[in-house]
Structure formats: C-alpha cells, structure tokens
PDB file of C-alpha atoms and ligand atoms in Angstrom:
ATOM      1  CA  UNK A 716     123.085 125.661 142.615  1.00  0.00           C
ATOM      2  CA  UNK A 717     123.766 126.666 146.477  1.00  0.00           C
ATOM      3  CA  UNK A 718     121.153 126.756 149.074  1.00  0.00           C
ATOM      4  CA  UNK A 719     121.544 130.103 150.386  1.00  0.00           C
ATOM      5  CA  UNK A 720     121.111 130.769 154.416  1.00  0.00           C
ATOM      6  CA  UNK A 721     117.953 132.435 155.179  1.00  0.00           C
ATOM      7  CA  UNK A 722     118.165 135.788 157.850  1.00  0.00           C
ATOM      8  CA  UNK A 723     116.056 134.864 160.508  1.00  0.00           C
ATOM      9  CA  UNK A 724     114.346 138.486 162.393  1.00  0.00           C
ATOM     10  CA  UNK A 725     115.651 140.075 164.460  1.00  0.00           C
ATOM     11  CA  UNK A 726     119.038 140.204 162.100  1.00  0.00           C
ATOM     12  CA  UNK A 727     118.734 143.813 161.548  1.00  0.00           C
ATOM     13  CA  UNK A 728     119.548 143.071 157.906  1.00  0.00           C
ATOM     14  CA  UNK A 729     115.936 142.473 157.419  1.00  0.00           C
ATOM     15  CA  UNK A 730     114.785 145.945 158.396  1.00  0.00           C
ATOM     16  CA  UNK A 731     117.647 147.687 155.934  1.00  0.00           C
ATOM     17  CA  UNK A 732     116.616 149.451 152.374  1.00  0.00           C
ATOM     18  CA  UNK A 733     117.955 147.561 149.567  1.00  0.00           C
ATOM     19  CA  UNK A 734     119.806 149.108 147.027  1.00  0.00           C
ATOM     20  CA  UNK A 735     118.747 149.129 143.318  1.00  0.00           C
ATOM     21  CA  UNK A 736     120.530 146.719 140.742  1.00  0.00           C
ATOM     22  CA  UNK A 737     122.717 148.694 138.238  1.00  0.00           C
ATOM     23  CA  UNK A 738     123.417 145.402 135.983  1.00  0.00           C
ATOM     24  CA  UNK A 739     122.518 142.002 135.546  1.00  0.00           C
ATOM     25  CA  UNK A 740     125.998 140.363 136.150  1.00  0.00           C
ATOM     26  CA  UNK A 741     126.988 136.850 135.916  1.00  0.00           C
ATOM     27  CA  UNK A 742     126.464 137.192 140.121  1.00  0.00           C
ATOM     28  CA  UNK A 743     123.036 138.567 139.494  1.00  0.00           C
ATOM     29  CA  UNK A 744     122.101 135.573 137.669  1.00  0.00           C
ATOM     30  CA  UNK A 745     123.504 133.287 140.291  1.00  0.00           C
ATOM     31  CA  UNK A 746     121.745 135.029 142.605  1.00  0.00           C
ATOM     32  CA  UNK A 747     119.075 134.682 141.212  1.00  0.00           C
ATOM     33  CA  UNK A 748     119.368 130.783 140.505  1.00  0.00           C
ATOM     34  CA  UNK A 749     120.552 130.332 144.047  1.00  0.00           C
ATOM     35  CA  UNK A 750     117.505 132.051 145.299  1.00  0.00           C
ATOM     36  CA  UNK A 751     114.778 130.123 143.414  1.00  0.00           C
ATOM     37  CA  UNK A 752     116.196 127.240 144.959  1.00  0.00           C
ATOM     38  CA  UNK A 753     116.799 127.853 148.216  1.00  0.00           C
ATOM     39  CA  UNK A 754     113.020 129.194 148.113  1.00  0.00           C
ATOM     40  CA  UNK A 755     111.830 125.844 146.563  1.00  0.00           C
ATOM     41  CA  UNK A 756     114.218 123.930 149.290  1.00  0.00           C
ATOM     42  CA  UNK A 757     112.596 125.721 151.763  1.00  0.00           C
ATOM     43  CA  UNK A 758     109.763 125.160 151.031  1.00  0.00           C
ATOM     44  CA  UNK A 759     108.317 128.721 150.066  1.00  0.00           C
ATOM     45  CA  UNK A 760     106.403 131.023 147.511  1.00  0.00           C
ATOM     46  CA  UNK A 761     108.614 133.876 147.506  1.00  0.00           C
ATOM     47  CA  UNK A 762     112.269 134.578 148.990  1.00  0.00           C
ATOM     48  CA  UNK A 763     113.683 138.572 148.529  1.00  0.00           C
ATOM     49  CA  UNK A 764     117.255 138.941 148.569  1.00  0.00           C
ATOM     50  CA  UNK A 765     118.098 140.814 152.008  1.00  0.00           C
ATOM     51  CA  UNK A 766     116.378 137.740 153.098  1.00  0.00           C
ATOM     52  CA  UNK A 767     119.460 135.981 151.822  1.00  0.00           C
ATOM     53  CA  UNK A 768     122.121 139.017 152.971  1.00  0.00           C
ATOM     54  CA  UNK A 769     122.311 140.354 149.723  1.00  0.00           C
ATOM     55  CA  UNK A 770     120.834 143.966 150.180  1.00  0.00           C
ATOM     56  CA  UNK A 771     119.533 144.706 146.585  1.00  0.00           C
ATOM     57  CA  UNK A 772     115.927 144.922 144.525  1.00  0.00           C
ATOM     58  CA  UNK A 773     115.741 141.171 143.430  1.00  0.00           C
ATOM     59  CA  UNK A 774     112.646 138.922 144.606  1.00  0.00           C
ATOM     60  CA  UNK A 775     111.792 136.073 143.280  1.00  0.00           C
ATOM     61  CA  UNK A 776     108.469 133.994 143.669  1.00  0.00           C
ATOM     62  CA  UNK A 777     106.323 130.955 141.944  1.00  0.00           C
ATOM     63  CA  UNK A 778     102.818 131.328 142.509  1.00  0.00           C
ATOM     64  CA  UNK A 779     102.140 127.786 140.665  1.00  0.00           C
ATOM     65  CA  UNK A 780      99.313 126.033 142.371  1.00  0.00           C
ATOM     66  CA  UNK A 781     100.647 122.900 144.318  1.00  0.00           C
ATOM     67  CA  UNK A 782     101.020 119.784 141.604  1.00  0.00           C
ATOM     68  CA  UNK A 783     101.161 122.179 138.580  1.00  0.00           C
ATOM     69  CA  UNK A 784     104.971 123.295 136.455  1.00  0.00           C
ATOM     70  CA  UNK A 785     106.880 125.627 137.948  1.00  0.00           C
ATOM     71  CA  UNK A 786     106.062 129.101 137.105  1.00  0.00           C
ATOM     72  CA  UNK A 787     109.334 130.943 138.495  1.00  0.00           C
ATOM     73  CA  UNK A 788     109.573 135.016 138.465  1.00  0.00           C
ATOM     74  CA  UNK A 789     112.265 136.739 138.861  1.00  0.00           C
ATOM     75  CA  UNK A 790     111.830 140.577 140.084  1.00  0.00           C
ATOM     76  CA  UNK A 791     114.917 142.799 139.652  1.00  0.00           C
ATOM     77  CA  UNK A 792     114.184 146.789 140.662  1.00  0.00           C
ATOM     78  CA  UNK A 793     110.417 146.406 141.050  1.00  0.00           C
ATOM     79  CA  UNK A 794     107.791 149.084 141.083  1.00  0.00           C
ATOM     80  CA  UNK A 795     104.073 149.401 142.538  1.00  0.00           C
ATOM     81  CA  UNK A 796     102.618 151.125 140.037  1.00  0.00           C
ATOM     82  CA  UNK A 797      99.265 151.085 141.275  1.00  0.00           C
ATOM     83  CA  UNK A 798      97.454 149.961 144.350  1.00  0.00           C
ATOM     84  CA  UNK A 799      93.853 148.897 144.816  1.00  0.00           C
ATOM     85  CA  UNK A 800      91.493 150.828 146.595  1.00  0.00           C
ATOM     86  CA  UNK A 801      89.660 147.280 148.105  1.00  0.00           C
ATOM     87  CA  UNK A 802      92.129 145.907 150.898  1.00  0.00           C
ATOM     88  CA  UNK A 803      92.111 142.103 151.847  1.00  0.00           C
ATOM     89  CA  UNK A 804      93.003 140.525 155.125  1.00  0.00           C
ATOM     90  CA  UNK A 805      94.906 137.503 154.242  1.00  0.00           C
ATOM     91  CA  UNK A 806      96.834 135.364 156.128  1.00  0.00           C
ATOM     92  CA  UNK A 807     101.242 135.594 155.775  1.00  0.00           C
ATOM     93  CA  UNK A 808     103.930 133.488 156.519  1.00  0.00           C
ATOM     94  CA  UNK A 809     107.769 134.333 155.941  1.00  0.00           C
ATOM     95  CA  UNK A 810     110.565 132.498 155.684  1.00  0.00           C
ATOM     96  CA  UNK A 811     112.642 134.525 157.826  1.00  0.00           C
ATOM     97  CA  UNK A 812     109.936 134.765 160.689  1.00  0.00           C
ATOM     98  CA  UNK A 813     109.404 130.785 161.528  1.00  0.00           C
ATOM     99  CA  UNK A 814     106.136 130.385 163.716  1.00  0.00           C
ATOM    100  CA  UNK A 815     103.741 132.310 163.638  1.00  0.00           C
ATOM    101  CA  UNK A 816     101.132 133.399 160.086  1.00  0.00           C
ATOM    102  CA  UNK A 817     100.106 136.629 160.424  1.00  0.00           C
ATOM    103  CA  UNK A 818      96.926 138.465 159.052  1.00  0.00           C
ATOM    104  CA  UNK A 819      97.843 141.340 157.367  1.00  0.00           C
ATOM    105  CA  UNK A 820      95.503 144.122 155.384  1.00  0.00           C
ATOM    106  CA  UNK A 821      96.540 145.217 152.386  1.00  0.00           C
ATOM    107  CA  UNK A 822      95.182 146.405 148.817  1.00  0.00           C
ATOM    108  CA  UNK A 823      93.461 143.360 146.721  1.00  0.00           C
ATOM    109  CA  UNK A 824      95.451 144.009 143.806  1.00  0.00           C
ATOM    110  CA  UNK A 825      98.396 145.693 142.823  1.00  0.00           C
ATOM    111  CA  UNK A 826      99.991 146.549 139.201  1.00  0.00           C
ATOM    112  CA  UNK A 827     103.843 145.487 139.572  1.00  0.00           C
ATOM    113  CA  UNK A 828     106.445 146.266 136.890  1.00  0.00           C
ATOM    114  CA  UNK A 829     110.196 144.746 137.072  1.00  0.00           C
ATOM    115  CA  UNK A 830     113.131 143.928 134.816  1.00  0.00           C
ATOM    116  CA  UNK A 831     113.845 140.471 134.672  1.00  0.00           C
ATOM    117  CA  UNK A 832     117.078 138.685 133.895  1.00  0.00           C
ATOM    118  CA  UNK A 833     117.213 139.629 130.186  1.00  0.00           C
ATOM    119  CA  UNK A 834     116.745 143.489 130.933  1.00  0.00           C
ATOM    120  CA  UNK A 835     113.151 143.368 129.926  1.00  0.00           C
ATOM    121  CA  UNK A 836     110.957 145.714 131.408  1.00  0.00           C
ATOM    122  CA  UNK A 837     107.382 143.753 132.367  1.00  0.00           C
ATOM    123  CA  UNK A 838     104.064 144.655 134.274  1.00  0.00           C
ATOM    124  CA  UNK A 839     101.688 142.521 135.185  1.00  0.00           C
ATOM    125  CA  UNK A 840      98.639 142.991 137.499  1.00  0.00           C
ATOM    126  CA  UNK A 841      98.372 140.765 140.182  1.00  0.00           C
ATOM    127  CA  UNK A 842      95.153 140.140 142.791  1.00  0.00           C
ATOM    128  CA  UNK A 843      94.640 137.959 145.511  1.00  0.00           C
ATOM    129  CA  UNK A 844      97.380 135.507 146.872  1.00  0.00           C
ATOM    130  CA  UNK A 845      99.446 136.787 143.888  1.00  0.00           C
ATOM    131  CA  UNK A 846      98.843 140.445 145.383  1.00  0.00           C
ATOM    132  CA  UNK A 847      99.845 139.194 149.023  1.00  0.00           C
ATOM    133  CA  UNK A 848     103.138 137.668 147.848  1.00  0.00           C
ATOM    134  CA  UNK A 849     103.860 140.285 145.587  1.00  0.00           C
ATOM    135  CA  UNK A 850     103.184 143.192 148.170  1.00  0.00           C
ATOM    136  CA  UNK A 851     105.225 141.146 150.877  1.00  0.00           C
ATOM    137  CA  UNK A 852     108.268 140.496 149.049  1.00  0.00           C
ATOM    138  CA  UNK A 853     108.130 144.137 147.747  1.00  0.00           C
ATOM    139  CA  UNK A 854     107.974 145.055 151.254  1.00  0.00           C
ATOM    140  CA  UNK A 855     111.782 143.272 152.145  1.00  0.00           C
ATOM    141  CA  UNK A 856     113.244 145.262 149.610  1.00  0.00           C
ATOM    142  CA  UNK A 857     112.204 148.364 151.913  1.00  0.00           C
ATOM    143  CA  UNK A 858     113.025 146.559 155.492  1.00  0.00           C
ATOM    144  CA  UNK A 859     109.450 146.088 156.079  1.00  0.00           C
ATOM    145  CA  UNK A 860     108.397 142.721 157.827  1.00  0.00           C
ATOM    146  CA  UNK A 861     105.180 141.523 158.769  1.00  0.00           C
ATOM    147  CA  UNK A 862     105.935 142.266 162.069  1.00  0.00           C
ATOM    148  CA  UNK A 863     105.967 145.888 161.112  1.00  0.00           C
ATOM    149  CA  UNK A 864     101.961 145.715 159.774  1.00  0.00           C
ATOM    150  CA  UNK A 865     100.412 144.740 162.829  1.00  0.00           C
ATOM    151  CA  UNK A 866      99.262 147.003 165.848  1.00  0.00           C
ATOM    152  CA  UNK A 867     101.603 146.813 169.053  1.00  0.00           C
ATOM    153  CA  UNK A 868      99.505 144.290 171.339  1.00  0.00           C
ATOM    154  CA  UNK A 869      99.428 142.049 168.183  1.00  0.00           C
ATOM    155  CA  UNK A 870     102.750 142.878 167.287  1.00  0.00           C
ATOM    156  CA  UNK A 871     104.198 141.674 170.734  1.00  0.00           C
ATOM    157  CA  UNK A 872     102.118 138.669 170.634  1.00  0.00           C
ATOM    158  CA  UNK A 873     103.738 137.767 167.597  1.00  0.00           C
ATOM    159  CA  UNK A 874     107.019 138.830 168.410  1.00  0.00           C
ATOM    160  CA  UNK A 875     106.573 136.124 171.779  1.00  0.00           C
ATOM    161  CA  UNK A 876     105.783 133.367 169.587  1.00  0.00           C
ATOM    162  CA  UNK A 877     109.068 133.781 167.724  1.00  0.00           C
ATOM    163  CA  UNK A 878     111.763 134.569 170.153  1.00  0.00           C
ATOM    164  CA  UNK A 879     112.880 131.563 171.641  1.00  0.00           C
TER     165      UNK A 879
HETATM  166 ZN1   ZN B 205     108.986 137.324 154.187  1.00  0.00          ZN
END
C-alpha cells in the first residue's frame, strides 16, 4: 500500500467536479486501498479522492469509535437520496485544510446510497457525526470545501488561519 499525497487548498483541484466511475478496475481497487491508508496514516475519518488528485466519485471513511475494529467504507458514485429537514451545527476538520475546525450547518441525517468495490449497490441512513462525514466527503466530489459553507467575514477568518 502507498501513502498517497494529500491536496492541500488552495490547489484548485479541490474545487473541480469529479467525474463518475465507469468500472471498478484493478486501479480502482488500489485506489481505493491506497486511500484507506493514507486516511488512517493521516490520521483521519474520511479522505475523497480529488483530495488525493484523482478527480472521480470514490470516498472512503471509518466512522469506528476510537479503540474499536476498523469499520472501513468504501463509496464509489454516491447519491444523497434524501436530506433531513433538522440541520446540525457541528464542528469539521479536513485533511486538505490543516488549521482551523470549522462549524458548519447542515441536515442531521442524510440517506446515502453507493456501489462499493464488488458492484453492489447499498444505502444506508446515516445521522449525526456519520451525517457530517458523509455530507463532507460527498461535498469533494462536487469541489465544495468547508471554506465554501461559511459566510464571507467567517470565511476570510478562516481562510487567514490557513495561508501561511
Ligand atoms: Zn475534507
């Protein structure tokens, strides 16, 4: 397994649509693999590919508490099928964004379906942290950071924290 480089903003990269997987290929699965690690290594709860350069629908994410197995998910092509009416403020951190955790609003809960590595098709609901993560690594696959959620005088705030 590699431990992939991780696009740090403002690589424009990170605010690029991803395209949708046609196949799961051999590089898929490495991908994959590679990604899961390098999210572990990192350490983090969820890593989406244009995060990694690779401009395509894959996240992955392990929502395991701390001291519990591994539960790793892989997300290829992943739909919101339904968003909650009840929005959350919970507090985000990315991998690409080093500094500052954000506080972003967003629906509670959120039913996701996604093909995973065997062409399955799955849906699960998820709520609370598992909603945040979810939602967030959903959002790389469209470009969208944190950055993007928050209002232009907290936007810039955060946005001085990070620039060197
Ligand atoms: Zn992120």
């Amino acid at each position: 397994m590699t431990t992939l480089s991780i696009l740090r903003w403002p690589n424009p990269l990170l605010s690029a649509r991803a395209a949708p997987i046609t196949g799961v290929t051999a590089g898929i699965r490495r991908l994959a693999e590679d990604m899961l690690h390098t999210m572990y290594a990192a350490p983090g709860r969820g890593l989406a590919a244009p995060q990694v350069g690779v401009m395509q629908r894959l996240f992955v994410m392990d929502l395991a508490p701390k001291g519990e197995a591994p539960k790793p998910l892989i997300c290829i092509n992943p739909e919101i099928h339904w968003r909650s009416d009840v929005q959350a403020i919970g507090p985000e951190g990315c991998l690409s964004i080093p500094g500052p955790t954000t506080h972003i609003r967003r629906p509670q809960a959120i039913t996701l379906a996604w093909h995973d590595l065997d062409g399955n098709r799955l849906e699960a609901r998820f709520a609370g942290i598992a909603a945040i993560c979810a939602q967030h690594e959903y959002d790389h696959l469209d470009g969208i950071l944190t950055l993007d959620h928050l209002s232009p005088s907290d936007r810039a705030r955060a946005e001085a924290e990070v620039l060197p």
